[in-house]
Coordinates of C-alpha atoms in Angstrom, one line a residue:
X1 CA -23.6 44.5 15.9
X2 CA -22.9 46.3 13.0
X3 CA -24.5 46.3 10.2
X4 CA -21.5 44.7 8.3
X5 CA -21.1 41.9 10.6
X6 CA -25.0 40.2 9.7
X7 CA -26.4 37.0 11.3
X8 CA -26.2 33.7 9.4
X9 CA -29.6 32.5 8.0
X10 CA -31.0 29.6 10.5
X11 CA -30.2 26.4 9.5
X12 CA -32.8 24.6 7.2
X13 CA -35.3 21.8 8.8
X14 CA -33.4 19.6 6.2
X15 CA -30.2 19.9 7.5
X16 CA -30.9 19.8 11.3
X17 CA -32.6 16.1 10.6
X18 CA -29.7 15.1 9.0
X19 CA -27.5 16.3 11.9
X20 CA -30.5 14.8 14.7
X21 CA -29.8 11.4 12.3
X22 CA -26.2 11.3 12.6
X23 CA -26.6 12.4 16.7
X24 CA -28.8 9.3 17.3
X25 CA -26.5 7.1 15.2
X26 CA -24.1 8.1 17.4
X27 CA -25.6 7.5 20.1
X28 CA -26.8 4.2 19.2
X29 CA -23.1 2.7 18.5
X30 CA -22.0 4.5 21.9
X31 CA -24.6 2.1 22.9
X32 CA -24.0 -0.7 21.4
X33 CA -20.3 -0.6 22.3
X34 CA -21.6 0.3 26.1
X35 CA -23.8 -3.3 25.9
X36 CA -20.6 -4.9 24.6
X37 CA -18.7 -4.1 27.7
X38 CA -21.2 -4.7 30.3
X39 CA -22.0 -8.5 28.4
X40 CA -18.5 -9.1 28.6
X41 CA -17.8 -8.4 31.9
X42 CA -20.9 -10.2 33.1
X43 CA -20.2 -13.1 31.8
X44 CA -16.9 -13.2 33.2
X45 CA -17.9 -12.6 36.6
X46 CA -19.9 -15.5 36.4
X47 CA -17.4 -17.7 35.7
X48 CA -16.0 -20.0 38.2
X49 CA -13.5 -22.8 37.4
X50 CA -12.2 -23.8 40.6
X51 CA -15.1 -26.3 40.7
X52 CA -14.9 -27.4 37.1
X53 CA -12.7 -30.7 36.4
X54 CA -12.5 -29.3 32.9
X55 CA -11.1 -26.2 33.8
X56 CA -7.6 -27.0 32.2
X57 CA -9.1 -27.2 28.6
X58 CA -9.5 -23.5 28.6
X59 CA -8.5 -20.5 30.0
X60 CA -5.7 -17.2 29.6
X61 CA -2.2 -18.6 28.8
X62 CA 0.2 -17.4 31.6
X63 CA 3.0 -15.1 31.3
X64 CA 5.2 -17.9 31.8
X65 CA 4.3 -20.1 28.9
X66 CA 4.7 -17.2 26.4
X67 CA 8.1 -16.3 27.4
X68 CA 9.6 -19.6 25.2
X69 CA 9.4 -22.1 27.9
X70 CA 8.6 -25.4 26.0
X71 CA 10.0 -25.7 22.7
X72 CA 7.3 -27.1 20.1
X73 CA 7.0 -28.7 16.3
X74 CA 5.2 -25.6 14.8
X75 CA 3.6 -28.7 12.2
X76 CA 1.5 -29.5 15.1
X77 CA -0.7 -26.1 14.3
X78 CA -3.1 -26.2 11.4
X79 CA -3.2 -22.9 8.9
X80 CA -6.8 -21.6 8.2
X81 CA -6.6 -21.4 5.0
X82 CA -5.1 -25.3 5.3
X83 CA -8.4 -26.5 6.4
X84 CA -11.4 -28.4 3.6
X85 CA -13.1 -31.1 3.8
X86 CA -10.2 -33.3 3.7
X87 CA -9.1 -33.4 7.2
X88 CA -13.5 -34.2 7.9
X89 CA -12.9 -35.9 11.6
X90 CA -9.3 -35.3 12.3
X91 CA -8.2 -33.3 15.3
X92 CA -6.2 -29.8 14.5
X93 CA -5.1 -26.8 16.2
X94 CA -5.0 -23.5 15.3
X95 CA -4.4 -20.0 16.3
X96 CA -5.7 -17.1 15.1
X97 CA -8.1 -13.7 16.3
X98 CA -11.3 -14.1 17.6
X99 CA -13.2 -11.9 14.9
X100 CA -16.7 -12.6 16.5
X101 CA -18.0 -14.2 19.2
X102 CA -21.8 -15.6 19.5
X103 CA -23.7 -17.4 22.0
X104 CA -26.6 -19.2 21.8
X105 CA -28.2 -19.7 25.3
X106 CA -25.9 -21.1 28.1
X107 CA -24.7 -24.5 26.2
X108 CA -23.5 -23.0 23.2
X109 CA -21.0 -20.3 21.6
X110 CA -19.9 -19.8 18.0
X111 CA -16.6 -18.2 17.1
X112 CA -15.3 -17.2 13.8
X113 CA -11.3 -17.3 13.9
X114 CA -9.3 -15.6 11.8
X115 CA -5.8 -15.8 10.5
X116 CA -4.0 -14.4 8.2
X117 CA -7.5 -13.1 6.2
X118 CA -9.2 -16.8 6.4
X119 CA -11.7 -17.6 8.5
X120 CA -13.5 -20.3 10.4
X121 CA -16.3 -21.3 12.5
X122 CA -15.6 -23.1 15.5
X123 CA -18.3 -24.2 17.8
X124 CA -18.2 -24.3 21.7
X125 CA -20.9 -26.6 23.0
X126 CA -21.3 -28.3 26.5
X127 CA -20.2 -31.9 26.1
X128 CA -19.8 -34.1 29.1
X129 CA -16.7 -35.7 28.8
X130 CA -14.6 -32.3 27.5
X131 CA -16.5 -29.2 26.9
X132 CA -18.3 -27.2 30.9
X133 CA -20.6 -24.9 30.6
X134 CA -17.7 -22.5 32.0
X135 CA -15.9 -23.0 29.1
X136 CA -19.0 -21.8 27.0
X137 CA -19.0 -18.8 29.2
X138 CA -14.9 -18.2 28.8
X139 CA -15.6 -18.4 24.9
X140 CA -18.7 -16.1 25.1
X141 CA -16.6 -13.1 27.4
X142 CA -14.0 -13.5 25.2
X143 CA -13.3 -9.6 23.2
X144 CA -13.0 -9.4 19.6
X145 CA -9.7 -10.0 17.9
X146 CA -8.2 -11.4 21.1
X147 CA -5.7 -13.5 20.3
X148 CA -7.0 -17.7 20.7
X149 CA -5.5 -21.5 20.5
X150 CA -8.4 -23.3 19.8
X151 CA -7.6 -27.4 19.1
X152 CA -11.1 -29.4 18.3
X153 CA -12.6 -32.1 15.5
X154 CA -12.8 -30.6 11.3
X155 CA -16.5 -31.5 10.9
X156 CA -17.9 -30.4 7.5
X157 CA -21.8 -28.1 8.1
X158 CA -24.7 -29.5 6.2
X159 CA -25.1 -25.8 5.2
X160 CA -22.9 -23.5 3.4
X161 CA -21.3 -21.3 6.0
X162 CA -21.5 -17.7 4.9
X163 CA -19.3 -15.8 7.6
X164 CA -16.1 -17.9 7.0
X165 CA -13.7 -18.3 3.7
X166 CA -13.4 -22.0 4.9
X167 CA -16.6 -24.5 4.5
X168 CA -15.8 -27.1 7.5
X169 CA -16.6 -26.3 11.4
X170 CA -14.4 -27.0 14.3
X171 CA -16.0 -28.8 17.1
X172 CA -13.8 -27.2 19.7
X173 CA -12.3 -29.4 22.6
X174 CA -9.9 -27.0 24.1
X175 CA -9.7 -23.0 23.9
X176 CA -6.8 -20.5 25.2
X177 CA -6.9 -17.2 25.0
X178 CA -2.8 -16.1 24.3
X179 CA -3.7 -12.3 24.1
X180 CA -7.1 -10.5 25.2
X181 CA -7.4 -7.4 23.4
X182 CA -9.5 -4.4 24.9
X183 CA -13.8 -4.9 25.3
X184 CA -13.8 -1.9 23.3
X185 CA -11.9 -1.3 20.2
X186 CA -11.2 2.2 18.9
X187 CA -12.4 1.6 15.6
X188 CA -14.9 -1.2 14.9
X189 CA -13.3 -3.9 12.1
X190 CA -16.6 -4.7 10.2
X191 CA -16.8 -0.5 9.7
X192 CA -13.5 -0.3 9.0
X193 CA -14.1 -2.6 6.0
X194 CA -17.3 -1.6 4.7
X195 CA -17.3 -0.5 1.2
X196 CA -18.1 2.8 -0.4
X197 CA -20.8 1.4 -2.4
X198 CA -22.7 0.4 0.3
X199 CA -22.6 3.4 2.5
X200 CA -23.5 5.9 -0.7
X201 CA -26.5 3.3 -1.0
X202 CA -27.3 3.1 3.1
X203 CA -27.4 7.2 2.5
X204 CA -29.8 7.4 -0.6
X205 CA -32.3 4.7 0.9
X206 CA -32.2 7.2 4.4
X207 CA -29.7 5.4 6.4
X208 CA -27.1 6.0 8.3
X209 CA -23.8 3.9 8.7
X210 CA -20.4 4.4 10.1
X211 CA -18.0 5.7 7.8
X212 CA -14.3 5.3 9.1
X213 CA -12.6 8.4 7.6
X214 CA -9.1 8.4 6.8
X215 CA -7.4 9.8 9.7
X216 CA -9.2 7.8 12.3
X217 CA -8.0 4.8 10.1
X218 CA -4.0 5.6 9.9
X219 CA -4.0 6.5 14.1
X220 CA -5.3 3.0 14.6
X221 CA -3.3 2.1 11.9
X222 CA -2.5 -1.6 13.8
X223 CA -6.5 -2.7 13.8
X224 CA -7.2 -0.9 10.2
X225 CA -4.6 -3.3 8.5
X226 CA -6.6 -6.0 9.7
X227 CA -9.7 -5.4 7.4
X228 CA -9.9 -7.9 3.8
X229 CA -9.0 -4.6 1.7
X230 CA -5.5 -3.8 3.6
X231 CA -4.5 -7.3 3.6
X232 CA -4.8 -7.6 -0.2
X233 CA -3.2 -4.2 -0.9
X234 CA 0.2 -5.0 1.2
X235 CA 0.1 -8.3 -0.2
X236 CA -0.1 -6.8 -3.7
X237 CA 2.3 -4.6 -2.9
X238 CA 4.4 -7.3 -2.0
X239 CA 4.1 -9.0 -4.9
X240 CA 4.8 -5.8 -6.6
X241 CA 8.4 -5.7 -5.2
X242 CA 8.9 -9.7 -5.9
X243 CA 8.1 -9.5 -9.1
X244 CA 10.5 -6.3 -9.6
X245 CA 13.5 -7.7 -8.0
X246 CA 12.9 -11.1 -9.6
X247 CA 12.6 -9.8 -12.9
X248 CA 15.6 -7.4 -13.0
X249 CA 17.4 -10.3 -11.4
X250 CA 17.3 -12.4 -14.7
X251 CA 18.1 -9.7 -16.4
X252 CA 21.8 -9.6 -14.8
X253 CA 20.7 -6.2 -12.6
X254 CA 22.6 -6.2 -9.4
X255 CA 21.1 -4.7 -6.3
X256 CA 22.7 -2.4 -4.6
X257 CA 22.1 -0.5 -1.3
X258 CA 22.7 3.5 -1.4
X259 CA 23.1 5.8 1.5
X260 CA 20.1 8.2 2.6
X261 CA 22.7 10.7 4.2
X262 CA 24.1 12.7 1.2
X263 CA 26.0 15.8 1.0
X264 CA 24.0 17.6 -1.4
X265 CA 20.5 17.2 -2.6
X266 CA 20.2 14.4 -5.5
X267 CA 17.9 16.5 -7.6
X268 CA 18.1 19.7 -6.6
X269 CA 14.5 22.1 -6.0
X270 CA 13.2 23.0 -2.5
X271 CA 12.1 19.4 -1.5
X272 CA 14.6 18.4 0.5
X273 CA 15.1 18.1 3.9
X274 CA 18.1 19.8 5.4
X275 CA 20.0 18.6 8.3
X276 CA 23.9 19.0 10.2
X277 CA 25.9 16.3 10.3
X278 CA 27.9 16.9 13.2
X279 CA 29.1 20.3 11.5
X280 CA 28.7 19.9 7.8
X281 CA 25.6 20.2 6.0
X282 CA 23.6 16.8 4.6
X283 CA 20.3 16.1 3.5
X284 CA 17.8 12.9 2.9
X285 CA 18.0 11.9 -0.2
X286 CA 15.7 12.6 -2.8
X287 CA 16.8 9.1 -4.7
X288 CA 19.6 6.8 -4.5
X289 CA 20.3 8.8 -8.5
X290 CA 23.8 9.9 -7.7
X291 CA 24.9 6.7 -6.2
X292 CA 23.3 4.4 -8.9
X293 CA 25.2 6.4 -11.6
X294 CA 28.4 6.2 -9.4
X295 CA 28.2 2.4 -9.5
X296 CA 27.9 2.0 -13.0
X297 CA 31.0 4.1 -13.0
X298 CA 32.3 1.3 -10.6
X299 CA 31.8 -1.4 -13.3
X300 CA 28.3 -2.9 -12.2
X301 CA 26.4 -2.4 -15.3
X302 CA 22.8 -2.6 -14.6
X303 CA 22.7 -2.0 -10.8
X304 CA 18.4 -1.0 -8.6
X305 CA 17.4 -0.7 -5.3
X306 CA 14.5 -1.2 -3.4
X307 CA 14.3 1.4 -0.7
X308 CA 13.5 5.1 1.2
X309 CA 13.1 8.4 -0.4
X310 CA 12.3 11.5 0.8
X311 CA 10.9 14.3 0.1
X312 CA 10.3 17.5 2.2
X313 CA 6.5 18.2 0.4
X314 CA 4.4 21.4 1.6
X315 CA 1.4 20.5 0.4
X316 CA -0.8 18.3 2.0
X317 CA -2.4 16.5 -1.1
X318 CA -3.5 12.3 -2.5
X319 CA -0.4 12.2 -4.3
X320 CA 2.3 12.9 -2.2
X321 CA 4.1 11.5 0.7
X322 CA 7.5 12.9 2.6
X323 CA 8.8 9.2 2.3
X324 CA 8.5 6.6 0.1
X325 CA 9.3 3.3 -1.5
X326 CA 11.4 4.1 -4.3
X327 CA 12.2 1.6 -6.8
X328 CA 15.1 2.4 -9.1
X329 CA 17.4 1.2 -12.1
X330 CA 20.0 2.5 -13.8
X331 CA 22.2 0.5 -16.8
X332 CA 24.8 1.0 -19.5
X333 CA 23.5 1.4 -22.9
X334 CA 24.7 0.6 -25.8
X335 CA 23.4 3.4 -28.4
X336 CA 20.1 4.8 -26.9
X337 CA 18.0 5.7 -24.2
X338 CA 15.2 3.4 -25.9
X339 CA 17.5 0.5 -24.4
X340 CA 16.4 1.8 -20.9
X341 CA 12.6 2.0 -22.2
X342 CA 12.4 -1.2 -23.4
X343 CA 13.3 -2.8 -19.6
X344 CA 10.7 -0.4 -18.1
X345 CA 8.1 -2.1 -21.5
X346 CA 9.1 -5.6 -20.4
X347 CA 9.2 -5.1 -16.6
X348 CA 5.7 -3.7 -16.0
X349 CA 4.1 -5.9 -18.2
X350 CA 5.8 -9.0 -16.4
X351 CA 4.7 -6.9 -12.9
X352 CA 1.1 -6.3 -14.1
X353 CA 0.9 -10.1 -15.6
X354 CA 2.1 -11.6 -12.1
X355 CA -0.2 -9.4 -10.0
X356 CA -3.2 -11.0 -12.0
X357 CA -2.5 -14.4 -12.0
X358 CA -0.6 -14.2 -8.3
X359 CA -3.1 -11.9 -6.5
X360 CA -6.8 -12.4 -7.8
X361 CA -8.0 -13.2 -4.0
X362 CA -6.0 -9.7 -3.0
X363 CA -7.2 -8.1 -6.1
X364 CA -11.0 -9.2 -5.3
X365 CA -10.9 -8.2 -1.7
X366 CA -9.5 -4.6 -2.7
X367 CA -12.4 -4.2 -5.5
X368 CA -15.1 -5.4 -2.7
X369 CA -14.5 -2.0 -0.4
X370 CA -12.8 0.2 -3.2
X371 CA -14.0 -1.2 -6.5
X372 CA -12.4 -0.7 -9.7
X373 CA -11.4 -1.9 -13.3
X374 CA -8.5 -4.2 -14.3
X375 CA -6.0 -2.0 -15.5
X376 CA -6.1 -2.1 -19.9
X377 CA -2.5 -2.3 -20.8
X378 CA -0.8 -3.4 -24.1
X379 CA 1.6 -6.5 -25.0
X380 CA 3.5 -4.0 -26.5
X381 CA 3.8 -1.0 -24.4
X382 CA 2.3 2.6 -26.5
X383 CA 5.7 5.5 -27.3
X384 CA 4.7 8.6 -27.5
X385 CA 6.6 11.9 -27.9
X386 CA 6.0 14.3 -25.7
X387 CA 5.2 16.6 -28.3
X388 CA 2.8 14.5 -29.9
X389 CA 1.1 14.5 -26.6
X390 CA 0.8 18.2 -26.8
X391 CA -1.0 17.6 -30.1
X392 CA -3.1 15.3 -29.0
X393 CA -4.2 18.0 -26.2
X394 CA -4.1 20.8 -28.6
X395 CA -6.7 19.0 -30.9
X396 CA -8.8 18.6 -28.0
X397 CA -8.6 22.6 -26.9
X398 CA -6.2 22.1 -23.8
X399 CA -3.1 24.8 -24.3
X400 CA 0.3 23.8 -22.8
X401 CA 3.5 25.6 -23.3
X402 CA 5.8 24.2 -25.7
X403 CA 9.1 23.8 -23.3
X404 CA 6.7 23.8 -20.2
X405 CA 5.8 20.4 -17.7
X406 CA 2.0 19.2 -18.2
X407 CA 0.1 19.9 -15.1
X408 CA -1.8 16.6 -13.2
X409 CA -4.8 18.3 -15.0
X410 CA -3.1 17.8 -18.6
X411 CA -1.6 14.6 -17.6
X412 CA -5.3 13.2 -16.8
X413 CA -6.8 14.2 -20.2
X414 CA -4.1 12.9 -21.9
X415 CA -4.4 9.6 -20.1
X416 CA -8.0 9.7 -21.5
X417 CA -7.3 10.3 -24.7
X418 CA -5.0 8.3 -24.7
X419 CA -7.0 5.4 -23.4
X420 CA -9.8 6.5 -26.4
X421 CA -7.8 6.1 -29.1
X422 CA -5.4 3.4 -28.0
X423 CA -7.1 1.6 -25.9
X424 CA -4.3 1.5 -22.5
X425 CA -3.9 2.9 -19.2
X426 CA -0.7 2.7 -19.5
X427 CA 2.0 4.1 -21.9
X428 CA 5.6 5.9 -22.0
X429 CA 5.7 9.4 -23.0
X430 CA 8.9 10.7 -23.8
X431 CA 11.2 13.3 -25.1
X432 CA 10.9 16.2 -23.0
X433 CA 11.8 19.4 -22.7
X434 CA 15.3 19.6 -21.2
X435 CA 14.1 23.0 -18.9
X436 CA 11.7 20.6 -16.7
X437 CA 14.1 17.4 -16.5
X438 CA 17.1 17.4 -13.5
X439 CA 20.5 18.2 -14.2
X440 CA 21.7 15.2 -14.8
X441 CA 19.5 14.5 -18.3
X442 CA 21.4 14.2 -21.4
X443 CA 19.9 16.7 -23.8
X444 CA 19.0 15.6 -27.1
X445 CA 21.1 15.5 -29.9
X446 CA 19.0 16.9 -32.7
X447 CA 17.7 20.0 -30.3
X448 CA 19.2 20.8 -27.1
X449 CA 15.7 21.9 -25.6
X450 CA 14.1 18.3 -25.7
X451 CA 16.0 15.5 -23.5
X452 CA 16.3 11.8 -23.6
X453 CA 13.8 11.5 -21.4
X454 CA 10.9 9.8 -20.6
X455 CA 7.5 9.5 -18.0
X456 CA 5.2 6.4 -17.7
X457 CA 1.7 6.9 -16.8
X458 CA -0.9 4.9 -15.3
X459 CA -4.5 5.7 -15.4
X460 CA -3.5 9.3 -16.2
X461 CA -0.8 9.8 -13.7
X462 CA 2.8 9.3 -13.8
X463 CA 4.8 6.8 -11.9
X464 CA 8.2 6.2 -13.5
X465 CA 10.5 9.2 -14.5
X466 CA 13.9 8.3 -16.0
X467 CA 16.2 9.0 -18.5
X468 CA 20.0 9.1 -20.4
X469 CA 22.1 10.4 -17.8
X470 CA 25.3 13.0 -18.2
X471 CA 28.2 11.1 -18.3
X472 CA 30.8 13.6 -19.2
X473 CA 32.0 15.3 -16.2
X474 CA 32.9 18.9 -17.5
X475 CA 28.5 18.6 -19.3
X476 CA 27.6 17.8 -15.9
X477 CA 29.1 20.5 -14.1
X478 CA 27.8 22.7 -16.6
X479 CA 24.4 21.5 -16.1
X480 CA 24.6 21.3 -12.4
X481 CA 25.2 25.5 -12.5
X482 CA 23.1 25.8 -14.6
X483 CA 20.2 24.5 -12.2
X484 CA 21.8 26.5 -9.0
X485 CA 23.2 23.2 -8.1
X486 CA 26.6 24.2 -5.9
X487 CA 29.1 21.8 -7.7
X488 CA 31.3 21.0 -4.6
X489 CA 28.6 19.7 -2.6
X490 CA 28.1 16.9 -5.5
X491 CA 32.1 16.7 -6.3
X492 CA 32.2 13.6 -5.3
X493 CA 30.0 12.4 -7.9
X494 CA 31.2 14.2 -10.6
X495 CA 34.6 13.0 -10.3
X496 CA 33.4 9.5 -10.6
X497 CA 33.4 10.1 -14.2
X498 CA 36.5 11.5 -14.4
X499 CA 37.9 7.9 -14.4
X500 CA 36.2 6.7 -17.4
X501 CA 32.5 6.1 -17.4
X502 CA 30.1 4.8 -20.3
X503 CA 26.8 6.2 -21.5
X504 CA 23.9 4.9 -18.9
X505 CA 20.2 5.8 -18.2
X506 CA 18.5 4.4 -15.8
X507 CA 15.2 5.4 -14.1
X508 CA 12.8 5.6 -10.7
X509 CA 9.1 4.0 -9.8
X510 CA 7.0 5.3 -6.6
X511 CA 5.9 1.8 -5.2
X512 CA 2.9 3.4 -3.6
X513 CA 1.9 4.8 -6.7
X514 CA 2.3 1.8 -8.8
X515 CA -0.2 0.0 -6.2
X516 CA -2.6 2.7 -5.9
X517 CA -3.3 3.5 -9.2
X518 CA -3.1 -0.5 -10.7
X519 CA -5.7 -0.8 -8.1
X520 CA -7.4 2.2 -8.8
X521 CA -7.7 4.2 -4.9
X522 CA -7.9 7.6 -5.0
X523 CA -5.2 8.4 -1.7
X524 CA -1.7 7.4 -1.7
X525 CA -1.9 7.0 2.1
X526 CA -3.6 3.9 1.1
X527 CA -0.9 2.3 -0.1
X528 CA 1.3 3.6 2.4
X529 CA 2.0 0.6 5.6
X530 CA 2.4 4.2 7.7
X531 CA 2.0 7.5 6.6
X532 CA 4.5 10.2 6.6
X533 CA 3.0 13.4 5.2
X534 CA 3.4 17.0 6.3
X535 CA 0.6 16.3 9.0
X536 CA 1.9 13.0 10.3
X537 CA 5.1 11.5 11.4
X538 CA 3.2 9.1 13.8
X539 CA 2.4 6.0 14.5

């Protein structure tokens, strides 16, 4: 070996006990999971219902029963979340997953059902008339999150129950198992949904606990969604959308669906991806832009959409996806582009309001794995100038370039600033330079190197981009050139306004990014239902 090509230094006692930790931890799960199996399988051998005259209040659902062969009043099932104190003593039936299974000698099994994130506690206990001891074994073999029809007495616990949402008990007279999942899950649910806070604190008191890292999570994507956290934030989500679409729809918006095949790219740059179309060149599109313009030219007057995007990203970063939830607007106006900032002002505050008064259980199961503050925001939504943004960086000692874009750094520490002085998370910065804005910006009147334009920032990053748009066909063309747009690809578009067309501005939300950073995560794939990034197109 050459003197140029020296040894590494041994690795320190400190670190080879933290590895021998982490071995035997392991190990120890492997175990565990191991134990699992065999237990299961035991039990099930065991079992023997041929001589049990109970034997028809439990067992696997055939095939033939799931395959719509009696049609049934779906009022006859109970929801979890239905079930308190007032139905003490009545008989109900629910379905739901088997989130644990416990039993307690040979005469008794407790299971906690879940459905649709509420939980309950049923107990299986040997009973003469209804409930064999097979039946306790079929309950104790069963495998978490198997999918059971469990139909029993609401009793209500002399003790709080602190493993379920709901405080009454099923005495359980009849159990069916409709799907058995696998003994052994690929990722375990209760370390799926184990916070940050109490792994860092597991590590500083010389612990060690299973930390379910990101990519493990999205290629079991199906079991992850199932923790308390995932529920809330696609139910947030959800809300998001509903409160967009209702909102714009009392407003006189009309929604509209675009195509995602286009001709030519929609905003021009590199990020797009390129396909044929049987001979002719066509791309995703970026945004639904030149179609939402084209159907105010059609006489709509405020038109969004709630759909794809894409966008062909390199990088592999937190902030970016290949395809996302776009939500976008576009409207006449009257005199100014401020008429399009005082919809995005109303909306979001409407959104924010409804997501706190509509989703506090969401919110709170999100903020117990990831916590977080409730975002600050402002009746009245803060207007800034983008070049009073620059000042308030300057004053601070961060340099940006007059006509140039703020970076995410500058974009951060104005968001702190911003939050310093006026107290918000979230504000509208606008007026800015025409050189970073698309082709189709209408420049500003006073100074042809600012634009009527405008960005929207949450917690230091942007989520809304929007803007006047050019509505005079020969400006547009001129502007399309002028960012190495080929003019014949978009002709189409352009002659739209050849017909008449009025001033109209308009602009488009990330939905992912709205959701990730009201509830502030740090990974965009978080908020995404499945992932498509420049490493993953599956599942």
């Amino acid at each position: 070996m050459s003197s140029s090509e020296s040894q590494e230094p041994p690795p320190s006692s400190e670190s080879i006990s933290k590895k021998a930790a982490k071995k035997e931890a392991a190990k120890q799960e492997k175990l565990r999971r191991r134990q699992e199996v065999a237990t299961a399988t035991s039990a099930a051998s065991n079992l023997s219902v041929d001589d049990d005259p109970l034997a028809v209040n439990y067992g696997d659902v055939p095939l033939i029963e799931l395959q719509s062969k009696t049609p049934v009043d779906v009022n006859d099932w109970t929801k979890v979340e239905a079930l308190d104190d007032s139905l003490a003593n009545r008989p109900v039936q629910i379905r739901g997953r088997a989130q644990t299974i416990r039993p307690v000698g040979k005469k008794m099994a407790f299971l906690v059902v879940r459905e649709n994130g509420f939980t309950v506690q049923c107990l299986v206990q040997a009973q003469p008339d209804s409930v064999s001891s097979q039946m306790v074994k079929f309950a104790a073999a069963l495998s978490r999150e198997s999918v059971v029809d469990v139909e029993g007495i609401v009793s209500i616990p002399a003790a709080p129950i602190k493993g379920a949402t709901q405080q009454v008990e099923i005495q359980v007279k009849k159990l069916y198992c409709v799907s058995r999942a696998v003994p052994t899950l690929p990722i375990n649910l209760e370390d799926a949904a184990r916070s940050e806070v109490e792994i860092e604190k597991a590590i500083q008191a010389g612990e060690q606990l299973v930390r379910v890292n990101q990519d493990t999570r999205l290629n079991f994507r199906v079991l992850d969604l199932r923790t308390p956290a995932n529920q809330g934030i696609f139910r947030i989500q959800s809300q998001v959308g509903n409160a967009f679409r209702q909102f714009l729809l009392a407003e006189s918006f009309v929604e509209i669906h675009t195509p995602k095949l286009i001709a030519g790219s929609s905003e021009g740059g590199a990020a797009v991806f390129r396909l044929d179309y049987k001979g002719h060149p066509a791309c995703l599109a970026q945004s639904p832009q030149l179609h939402k313009q084209m159907s105010i030219c059609g006489d709509f007057g405020r038109v969004f959409e709630i759909g794809p995007v894409f966008r062909a990203e390199d990088s592999f970063t937190h902030r970016h996806l290949c395809e996302f939830t776009g939500l976008d607007v576009e409207m006449e106006i009257k005199k100014h582009y401020f008429e399009v900032m005082d919809i995005v002002d109303k909306l979001f505050v409407a959104i924010f309001d409804s997501l706190n008064q509509n989703c506090k259980k969401d919110l709170e199961a999100v903020r117990n794995q990831y916590p977080f503050e409730p975002l600050k925001y402002l009746r009245n939504t803060l207007r800034l100038t983008y070049e009073e943004g620059i000042q308030m960086l300057k004053e601070v000692g961060v340099e940006i370039e007059p006509f140039g874009d703020l970076n995410t750094e500058a974009e951060r520490k104005l968001g702190q600033l911003v939050l310093e002085k006026y107290g918000t998370e979230f504000y509208i910065l606008h007026r800015y330079p025409l050189a970073v804005r698309p082709f189709y910006t209408m420049p500003c009147y006073d100074n042809p190197e600012y634009s009527n334009s405008f960005d929207v920032f949450i917690r230091g990053e942007e989520i809304i981009s929007g803007a006047q748009r050019v509505h005079v066909p020969e400006f547009l063309e001129q502007r399309a050139e002028a960012c190495d747009i080929e003019v014949k690809t978009i002709s189409a578009y352009i002659d739209s306004f050849r017909y008449g067309a009025p001033p109209h501005g308009g602009f488009g939300v990330g939905l992912e990014r709205v959701v990730m950073l009201f509830c502030g995560l740090n990974n965009i794939r978080k908020t995404s239902l499945y992932p498509r990034d420049p490493l993953r197109i599956a599942p």
